PDB file of C-alpha atoms in Angstrom:
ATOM      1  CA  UNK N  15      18.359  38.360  18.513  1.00  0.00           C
ATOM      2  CA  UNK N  16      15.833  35.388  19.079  1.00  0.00           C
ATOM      3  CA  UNK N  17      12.458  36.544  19.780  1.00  0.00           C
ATOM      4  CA  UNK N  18      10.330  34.655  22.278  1.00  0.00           C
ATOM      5  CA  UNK N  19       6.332  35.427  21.862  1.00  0.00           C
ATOM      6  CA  UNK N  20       4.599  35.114  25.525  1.00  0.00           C
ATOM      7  CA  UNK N  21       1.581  37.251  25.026  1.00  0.00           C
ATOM      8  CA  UNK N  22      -1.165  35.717  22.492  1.00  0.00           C
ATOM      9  CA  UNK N  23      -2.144  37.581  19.380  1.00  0.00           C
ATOM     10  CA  UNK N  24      -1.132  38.540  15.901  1.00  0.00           C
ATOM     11  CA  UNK N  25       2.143  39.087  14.737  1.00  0.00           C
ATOM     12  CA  UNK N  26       4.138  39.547  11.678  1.00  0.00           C
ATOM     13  CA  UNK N  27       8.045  39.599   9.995  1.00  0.00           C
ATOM     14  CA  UNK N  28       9.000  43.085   8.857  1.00  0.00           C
ATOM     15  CA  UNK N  29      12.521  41.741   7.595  1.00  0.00           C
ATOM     16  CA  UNK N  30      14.183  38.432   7.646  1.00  0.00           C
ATOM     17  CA  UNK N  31      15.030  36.340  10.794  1.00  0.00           C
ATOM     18  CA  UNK N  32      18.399  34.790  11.646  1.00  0.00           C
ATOM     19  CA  UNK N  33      18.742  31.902  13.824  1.00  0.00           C
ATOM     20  CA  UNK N  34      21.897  32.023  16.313  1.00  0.00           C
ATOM     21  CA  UNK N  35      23.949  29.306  17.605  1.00  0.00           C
ATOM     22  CA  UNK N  36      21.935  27.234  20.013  1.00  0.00           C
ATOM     23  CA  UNK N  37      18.753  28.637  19.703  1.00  0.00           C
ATOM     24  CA  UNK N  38      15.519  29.447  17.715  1.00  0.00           C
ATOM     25  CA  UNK N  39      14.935  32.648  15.817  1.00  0.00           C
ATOM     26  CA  UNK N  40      11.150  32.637  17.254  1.00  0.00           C
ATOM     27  CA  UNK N  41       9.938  30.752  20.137  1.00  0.00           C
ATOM     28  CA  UNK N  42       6.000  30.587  21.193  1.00  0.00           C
ATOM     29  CA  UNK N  43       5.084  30.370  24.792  1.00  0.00           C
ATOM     30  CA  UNK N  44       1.496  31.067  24.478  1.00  0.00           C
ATOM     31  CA  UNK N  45      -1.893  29.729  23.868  1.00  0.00           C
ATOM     32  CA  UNK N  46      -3.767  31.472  20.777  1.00  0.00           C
ATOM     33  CA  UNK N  47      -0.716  32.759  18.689  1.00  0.00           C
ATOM     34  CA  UNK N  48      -0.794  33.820  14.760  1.00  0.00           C
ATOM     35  CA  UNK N  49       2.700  34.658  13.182  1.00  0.00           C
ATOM     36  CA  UNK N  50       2.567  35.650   9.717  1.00  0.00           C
ATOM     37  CA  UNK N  51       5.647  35.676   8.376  1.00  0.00           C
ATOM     38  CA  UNK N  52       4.250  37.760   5.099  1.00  0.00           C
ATOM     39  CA  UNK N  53       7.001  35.946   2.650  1.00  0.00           C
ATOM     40  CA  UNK N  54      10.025  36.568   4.777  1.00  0.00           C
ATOM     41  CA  UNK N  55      12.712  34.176   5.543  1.00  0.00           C
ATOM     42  CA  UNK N  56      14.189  32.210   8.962  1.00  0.00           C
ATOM     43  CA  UNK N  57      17.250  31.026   8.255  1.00  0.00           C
ATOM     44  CA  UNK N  58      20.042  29.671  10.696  1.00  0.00           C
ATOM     45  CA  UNK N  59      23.398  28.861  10.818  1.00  0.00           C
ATOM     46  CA  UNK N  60      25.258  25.213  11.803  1.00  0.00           C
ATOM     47  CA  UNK N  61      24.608  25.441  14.996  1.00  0.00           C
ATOM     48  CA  UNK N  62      20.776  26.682  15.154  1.00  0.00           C
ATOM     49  CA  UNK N  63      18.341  24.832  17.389  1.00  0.00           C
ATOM     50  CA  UNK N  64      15.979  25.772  14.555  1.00  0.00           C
ATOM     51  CA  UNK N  65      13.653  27.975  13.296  1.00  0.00           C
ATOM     52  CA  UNK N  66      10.494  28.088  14.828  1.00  0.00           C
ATOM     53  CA  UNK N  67       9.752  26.302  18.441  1.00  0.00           C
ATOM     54  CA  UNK N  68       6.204  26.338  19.437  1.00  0.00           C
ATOM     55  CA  UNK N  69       5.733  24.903  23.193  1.00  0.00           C
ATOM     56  CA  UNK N  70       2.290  26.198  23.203  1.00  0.00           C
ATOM     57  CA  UNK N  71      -1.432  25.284  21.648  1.00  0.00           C
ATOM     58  CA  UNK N  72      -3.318  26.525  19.010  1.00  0.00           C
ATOM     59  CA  UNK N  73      -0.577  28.240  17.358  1.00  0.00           C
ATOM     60  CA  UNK N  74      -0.542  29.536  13.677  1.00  0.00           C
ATOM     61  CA  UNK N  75       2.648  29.811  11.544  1.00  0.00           C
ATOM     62  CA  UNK N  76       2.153  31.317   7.394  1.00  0.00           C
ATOM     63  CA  UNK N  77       3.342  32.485   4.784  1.00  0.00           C
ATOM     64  CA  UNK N  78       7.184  32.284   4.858  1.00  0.00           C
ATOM     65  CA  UNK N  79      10.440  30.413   4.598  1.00  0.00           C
ATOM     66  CA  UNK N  80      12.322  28.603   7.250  1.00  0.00           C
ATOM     67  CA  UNK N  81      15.689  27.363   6.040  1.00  0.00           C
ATOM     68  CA  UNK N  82      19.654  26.205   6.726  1.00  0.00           C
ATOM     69  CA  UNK N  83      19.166  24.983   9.754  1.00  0.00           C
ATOM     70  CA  UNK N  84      21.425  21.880   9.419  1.00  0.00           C
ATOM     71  CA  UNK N  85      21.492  20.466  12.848  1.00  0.00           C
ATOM     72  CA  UNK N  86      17.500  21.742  13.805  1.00  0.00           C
ATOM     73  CA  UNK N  87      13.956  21.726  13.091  1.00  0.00           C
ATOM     74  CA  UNK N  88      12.406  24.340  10.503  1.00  0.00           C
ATOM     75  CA  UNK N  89       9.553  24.409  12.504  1.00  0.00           C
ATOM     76  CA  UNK N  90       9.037  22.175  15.927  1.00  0.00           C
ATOM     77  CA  UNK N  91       5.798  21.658  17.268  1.00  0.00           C
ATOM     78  CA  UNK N  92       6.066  18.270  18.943  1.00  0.00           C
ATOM     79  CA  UNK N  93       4.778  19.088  22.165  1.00  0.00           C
ATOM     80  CA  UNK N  94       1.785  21.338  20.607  1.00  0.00           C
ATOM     81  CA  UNK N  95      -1.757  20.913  20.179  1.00  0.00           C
ATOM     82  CA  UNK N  96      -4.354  22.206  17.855  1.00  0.00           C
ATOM     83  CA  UNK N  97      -1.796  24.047  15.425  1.00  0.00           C
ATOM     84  CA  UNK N  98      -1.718  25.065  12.142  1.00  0.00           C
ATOM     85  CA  UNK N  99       0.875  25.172   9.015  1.00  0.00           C
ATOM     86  CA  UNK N 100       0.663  26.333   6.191  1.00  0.00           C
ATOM     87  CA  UNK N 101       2.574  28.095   2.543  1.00  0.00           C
ATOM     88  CA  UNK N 102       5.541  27.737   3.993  1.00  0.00           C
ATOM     89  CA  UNK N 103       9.027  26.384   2.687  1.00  0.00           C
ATOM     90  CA  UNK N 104      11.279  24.634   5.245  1.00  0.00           C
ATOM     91  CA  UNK N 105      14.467  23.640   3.287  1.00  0.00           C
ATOM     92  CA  UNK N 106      17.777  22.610   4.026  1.00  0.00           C
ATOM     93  CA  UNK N 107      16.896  21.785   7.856  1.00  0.00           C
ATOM     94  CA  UNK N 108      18.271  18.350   9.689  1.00  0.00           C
ATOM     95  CA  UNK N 109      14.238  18.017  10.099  1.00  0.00           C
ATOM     96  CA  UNK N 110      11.483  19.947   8.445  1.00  0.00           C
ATOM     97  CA  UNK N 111       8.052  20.163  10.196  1.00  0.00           C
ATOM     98  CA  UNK N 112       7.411  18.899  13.457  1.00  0.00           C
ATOM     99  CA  UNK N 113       3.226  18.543  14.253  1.00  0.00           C
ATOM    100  CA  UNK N 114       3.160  17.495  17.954  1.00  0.00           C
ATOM    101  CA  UNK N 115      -1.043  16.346  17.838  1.00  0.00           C
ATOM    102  CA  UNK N 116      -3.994  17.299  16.434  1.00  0.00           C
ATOM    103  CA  UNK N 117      -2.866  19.955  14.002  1.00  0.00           C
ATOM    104  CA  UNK N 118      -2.727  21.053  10.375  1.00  0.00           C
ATOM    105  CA  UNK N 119       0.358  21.533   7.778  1.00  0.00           C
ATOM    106  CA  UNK N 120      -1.000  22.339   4.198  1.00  0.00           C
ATOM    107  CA  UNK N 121       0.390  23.753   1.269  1.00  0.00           C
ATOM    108  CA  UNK N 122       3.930  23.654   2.758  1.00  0.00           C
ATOM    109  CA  UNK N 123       7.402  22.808   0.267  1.00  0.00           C
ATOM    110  CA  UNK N 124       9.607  20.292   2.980  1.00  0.00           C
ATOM    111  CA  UNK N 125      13.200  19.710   1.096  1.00  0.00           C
ATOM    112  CA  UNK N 126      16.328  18.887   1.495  1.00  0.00           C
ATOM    113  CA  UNK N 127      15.959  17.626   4.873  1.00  0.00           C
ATOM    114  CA  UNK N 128      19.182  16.048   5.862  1.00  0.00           C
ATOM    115  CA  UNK N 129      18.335  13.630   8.782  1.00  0.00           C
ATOM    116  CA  UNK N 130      15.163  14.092  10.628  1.00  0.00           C
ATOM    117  CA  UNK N 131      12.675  13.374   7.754  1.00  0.00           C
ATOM    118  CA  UNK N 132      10.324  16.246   5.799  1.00  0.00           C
ATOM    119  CA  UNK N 133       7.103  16.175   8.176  1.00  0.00           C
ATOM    120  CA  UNK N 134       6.915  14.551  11.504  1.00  0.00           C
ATOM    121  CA  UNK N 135       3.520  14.016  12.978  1.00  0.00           C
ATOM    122  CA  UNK N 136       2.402  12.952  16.427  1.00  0.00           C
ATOM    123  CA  UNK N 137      -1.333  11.987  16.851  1.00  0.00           C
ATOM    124  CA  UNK N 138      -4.455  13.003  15.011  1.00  0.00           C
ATOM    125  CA  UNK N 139      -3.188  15.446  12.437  1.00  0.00           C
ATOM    126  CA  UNK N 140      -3.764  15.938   8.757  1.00  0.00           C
ATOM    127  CA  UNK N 141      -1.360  16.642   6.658  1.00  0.00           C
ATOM    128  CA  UNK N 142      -2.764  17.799   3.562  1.00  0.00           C
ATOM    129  CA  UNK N 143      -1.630  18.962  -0.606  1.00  0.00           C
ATOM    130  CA  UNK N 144       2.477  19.428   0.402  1.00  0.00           C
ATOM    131  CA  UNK N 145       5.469  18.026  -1.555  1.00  0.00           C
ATOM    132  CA  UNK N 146       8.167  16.044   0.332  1.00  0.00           C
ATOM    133  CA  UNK N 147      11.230  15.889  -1.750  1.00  0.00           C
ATOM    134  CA  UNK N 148      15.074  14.770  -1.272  1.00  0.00           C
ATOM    135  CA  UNK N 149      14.952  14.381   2.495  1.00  0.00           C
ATOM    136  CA  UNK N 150      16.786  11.770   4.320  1.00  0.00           C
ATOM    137  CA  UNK N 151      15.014   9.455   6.709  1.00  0.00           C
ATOM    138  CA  UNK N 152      11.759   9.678   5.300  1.00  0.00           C
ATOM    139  CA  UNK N 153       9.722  12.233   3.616  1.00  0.00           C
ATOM    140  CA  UNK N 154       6.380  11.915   6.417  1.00  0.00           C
ATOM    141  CA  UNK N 155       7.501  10.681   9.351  1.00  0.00           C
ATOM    142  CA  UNK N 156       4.424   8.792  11.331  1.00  0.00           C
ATOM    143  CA  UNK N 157       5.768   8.820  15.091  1.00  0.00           C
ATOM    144  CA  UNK N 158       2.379   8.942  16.425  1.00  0.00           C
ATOM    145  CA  UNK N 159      -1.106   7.404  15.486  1.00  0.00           C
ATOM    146  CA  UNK N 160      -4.879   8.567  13.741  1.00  0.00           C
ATOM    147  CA  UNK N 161      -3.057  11.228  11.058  1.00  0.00           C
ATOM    148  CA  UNK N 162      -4.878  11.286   8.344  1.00  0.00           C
ATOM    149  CA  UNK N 163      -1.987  11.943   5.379  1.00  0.00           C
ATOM    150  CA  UNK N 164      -4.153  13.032   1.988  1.00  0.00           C
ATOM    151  CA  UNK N 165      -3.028  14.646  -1.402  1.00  0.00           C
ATOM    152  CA  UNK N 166       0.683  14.898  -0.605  1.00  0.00           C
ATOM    153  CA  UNK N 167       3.090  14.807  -4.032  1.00  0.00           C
ATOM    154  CA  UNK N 168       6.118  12.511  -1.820  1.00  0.00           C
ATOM    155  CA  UNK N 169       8.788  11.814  -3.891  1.00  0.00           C
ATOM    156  CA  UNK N 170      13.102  11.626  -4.428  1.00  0.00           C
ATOM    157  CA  UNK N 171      13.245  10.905  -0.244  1.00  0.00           C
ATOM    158  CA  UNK N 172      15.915   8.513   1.167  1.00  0.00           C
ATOM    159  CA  UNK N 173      15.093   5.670   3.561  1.00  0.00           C
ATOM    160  CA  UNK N 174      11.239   5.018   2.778  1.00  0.00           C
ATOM    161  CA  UNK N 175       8.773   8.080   1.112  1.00  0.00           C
ATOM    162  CA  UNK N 176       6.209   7.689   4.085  1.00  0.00           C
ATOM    163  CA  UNK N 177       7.654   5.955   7.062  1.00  0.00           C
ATOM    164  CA  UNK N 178       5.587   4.796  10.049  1.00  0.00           C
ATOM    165  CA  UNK N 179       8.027   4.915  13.504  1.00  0.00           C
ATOM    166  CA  UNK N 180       6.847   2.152  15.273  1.00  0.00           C
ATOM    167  CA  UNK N 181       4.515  -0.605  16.924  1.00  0.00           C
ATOM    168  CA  UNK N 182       2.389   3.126  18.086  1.00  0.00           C
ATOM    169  CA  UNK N 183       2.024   4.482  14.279  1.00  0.00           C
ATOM    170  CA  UNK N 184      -1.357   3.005  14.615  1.00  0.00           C
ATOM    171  CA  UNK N 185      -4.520   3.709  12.374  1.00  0.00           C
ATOM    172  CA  UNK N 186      -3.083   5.967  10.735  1.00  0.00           C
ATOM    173  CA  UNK N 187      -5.318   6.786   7.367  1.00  0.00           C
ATOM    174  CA  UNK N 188      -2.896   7.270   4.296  1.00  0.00           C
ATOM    175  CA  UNK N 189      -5.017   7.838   1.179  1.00  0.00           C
ATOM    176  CA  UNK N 190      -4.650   9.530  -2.232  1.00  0.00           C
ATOM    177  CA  UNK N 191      -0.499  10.456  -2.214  1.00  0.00           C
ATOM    178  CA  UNK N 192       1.602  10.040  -5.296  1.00  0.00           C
ATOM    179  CA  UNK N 193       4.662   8.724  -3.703  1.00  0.00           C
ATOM    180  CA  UNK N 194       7.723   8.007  -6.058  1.00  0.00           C
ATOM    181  CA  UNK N 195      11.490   7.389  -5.814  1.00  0.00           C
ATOM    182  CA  UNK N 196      14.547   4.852  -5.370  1.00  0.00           C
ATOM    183  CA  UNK N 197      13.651   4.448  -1.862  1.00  0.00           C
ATOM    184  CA  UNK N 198      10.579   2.445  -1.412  1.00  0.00           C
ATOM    185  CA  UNK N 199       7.305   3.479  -1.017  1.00  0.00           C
ATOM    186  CA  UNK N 200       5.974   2.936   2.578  1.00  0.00           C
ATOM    187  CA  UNK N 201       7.309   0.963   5.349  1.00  0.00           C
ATOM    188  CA  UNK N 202       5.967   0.586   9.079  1.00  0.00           C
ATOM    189  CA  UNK N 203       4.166  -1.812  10.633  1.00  0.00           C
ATOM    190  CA  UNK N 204       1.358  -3.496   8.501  1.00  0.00           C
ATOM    191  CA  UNK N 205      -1.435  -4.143  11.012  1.00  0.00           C
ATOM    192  CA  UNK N 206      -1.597  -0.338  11.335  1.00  0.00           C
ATOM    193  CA  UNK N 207      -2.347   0.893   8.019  1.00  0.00           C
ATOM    194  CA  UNK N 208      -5.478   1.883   6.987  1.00  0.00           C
ATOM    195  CA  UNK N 209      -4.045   2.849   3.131  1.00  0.00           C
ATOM    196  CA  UNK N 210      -5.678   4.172   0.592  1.00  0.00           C
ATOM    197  CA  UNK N 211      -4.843   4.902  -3.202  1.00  0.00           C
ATOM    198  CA  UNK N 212      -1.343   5.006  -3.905  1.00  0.00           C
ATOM    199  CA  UNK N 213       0.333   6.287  -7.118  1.00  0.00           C
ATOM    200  CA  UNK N 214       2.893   5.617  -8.115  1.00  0.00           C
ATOM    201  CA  UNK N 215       5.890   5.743 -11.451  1.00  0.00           C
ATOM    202  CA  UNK N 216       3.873   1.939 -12.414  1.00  0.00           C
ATOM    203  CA  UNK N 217       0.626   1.275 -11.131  1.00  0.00           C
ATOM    204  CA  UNK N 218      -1.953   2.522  -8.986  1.00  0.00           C
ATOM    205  CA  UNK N 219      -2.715   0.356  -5.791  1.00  0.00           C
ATOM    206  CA  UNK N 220      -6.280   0.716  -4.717  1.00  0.00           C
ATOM    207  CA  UNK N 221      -7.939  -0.746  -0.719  1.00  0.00           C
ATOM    208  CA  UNK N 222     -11.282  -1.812  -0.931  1.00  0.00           C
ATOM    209  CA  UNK N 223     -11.533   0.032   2.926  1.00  0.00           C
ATOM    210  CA  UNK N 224     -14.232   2.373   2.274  1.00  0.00           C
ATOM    211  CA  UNK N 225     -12.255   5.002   4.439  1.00  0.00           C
ATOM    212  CA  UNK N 226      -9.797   4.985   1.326  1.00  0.00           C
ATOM    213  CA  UNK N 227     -12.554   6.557  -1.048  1.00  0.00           C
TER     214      UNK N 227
END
C-alpha cells in the first residue's frame, strides 16, 4: 500500500516498495524528512504516478533504487525546497529526478528515462558527480534558472545531453561535464549560459568566464 510520511523524522525501507496504479509508493507531507531507503528498491507498474513525491521542504531521499515507472517520476520534487538526493538509481521511469529549487542530487545513476528527461531542476540547485545515460528528452533538464550543473558524466541521451527549457533557464552555471552522444551537446537559449569546460568525444571547449574555473 502507498505510504504517505506526515510526521518529520527518520525513516527507513525494511523490504522493497511497489508503486500501484495511480499513485506513489511514498509520499512526503512534511518539513524536515530523512528516508533512507538502505539499498532497497521502488518500483511501479504502467500506471504508477511514480516513486517518490515530496510536496514538502528540506526533505532527504538515499541510498536506494527507484525504477519502472513508465508513465511517472522516480523521484518528484518540483514543488520542494532545500532537498537533498543522493546514491540513488532511478531507471526505467518516463522522468527521473525532479529538484523543485534550491536542492542537491549527487551521486545518483538517471537511465533509461523514456520521456521526461534524466534530472529536472527548477531554481538554484546543484547537481553534482551523476551519470545521465539513454534518456529521451534530455539527460538535465534546465526548467528553471541559477543551477549550478558540475562533474556530471552526460552521455547516449536523445534530444540534446543538457537541455535548457526556455527564455527562464537563465544564469544557469554549467561547468566541468563530459557530455557525449548522437544527440548534440547543449541547446537552450544562448544569452543564458554561463558555460564552463566541456568535454567531449573531440575537443575540449574552454570560457574564459572566471566562474568556469
Amino acid at each position: 500500500a502507498p505510504l504517505t510520511i506526515s510526521s518529520p523524522g527518520a525513516y527507513y525501507l525494511t523490504t522493497n516498495l511497489f508503486a500501484p496504479p495511480f499513485a506513489y509508493a511514498i509520499t512526503i507531507t512534511v518539513d524536515n524528512v530523512n528516508v533512507d531507503l538502505r539499498g532497497f528498491a521502488i518500483t511501479g507498474t504502467n500506471n504508477s504516478s511514480g516513486g517518490v513525491l515530496v510536496s514538502a521542504n528540506r526533505a532527504v531521499v538515499a541510498n536506494g533504487s527507484v525504477r519502472n515507472c513508465p508513465t511517472g517520476y522516480g523521484i518528484n520534487a518540483g514543488t520542494a525546497d532545500g532537498c537533498l538526493f543522493e546514491n540513488l538509481n532511478a531507471l526505467t521511469n518516463a522522468a527521473g529526478i525532479y529538484a523543485g529549487s534550491h536542492s542537491i542530487v549527487r551521486n545518483c545513476i538517471v537511465a533509461q528515462s523514456s520521456t521526461g528527461g534524466g534530472i529536472l531542476c527548477g531554481d538554484g540547485n546543484f547537481i553534482y558527480n551523476n551519470l545521465c545515460n539513454n534518456n529521451g528528452n534530455g539527460g538535465i533538464y534546465l526548467i528553471g534558472s541559477g543551477n549550478r550543473i558540475e562533474g556530471n558524466q552526460v552521455v547516449s541521451n536523445s534530444y540534446y545531453q543538457i537541455v535548457a527549457a526556455n527564455v527562464a533557464s537563465t544564469h544557469n552555471l554549467i561547468i566541468r561535464n563530459s557530455l557525449n552522444g548522437a544527440a548534440p551537446l547543449i541547446t537552450g537559449y544562448p544569452g543564458n549560459w554561463l558555460v564552463g569546460p566541456l568535454v567531449d568525444s573531440v575537443s575540449i571547449a574552454t570560457n574564459n568566464n572566471p566562474n568556469a574555473n
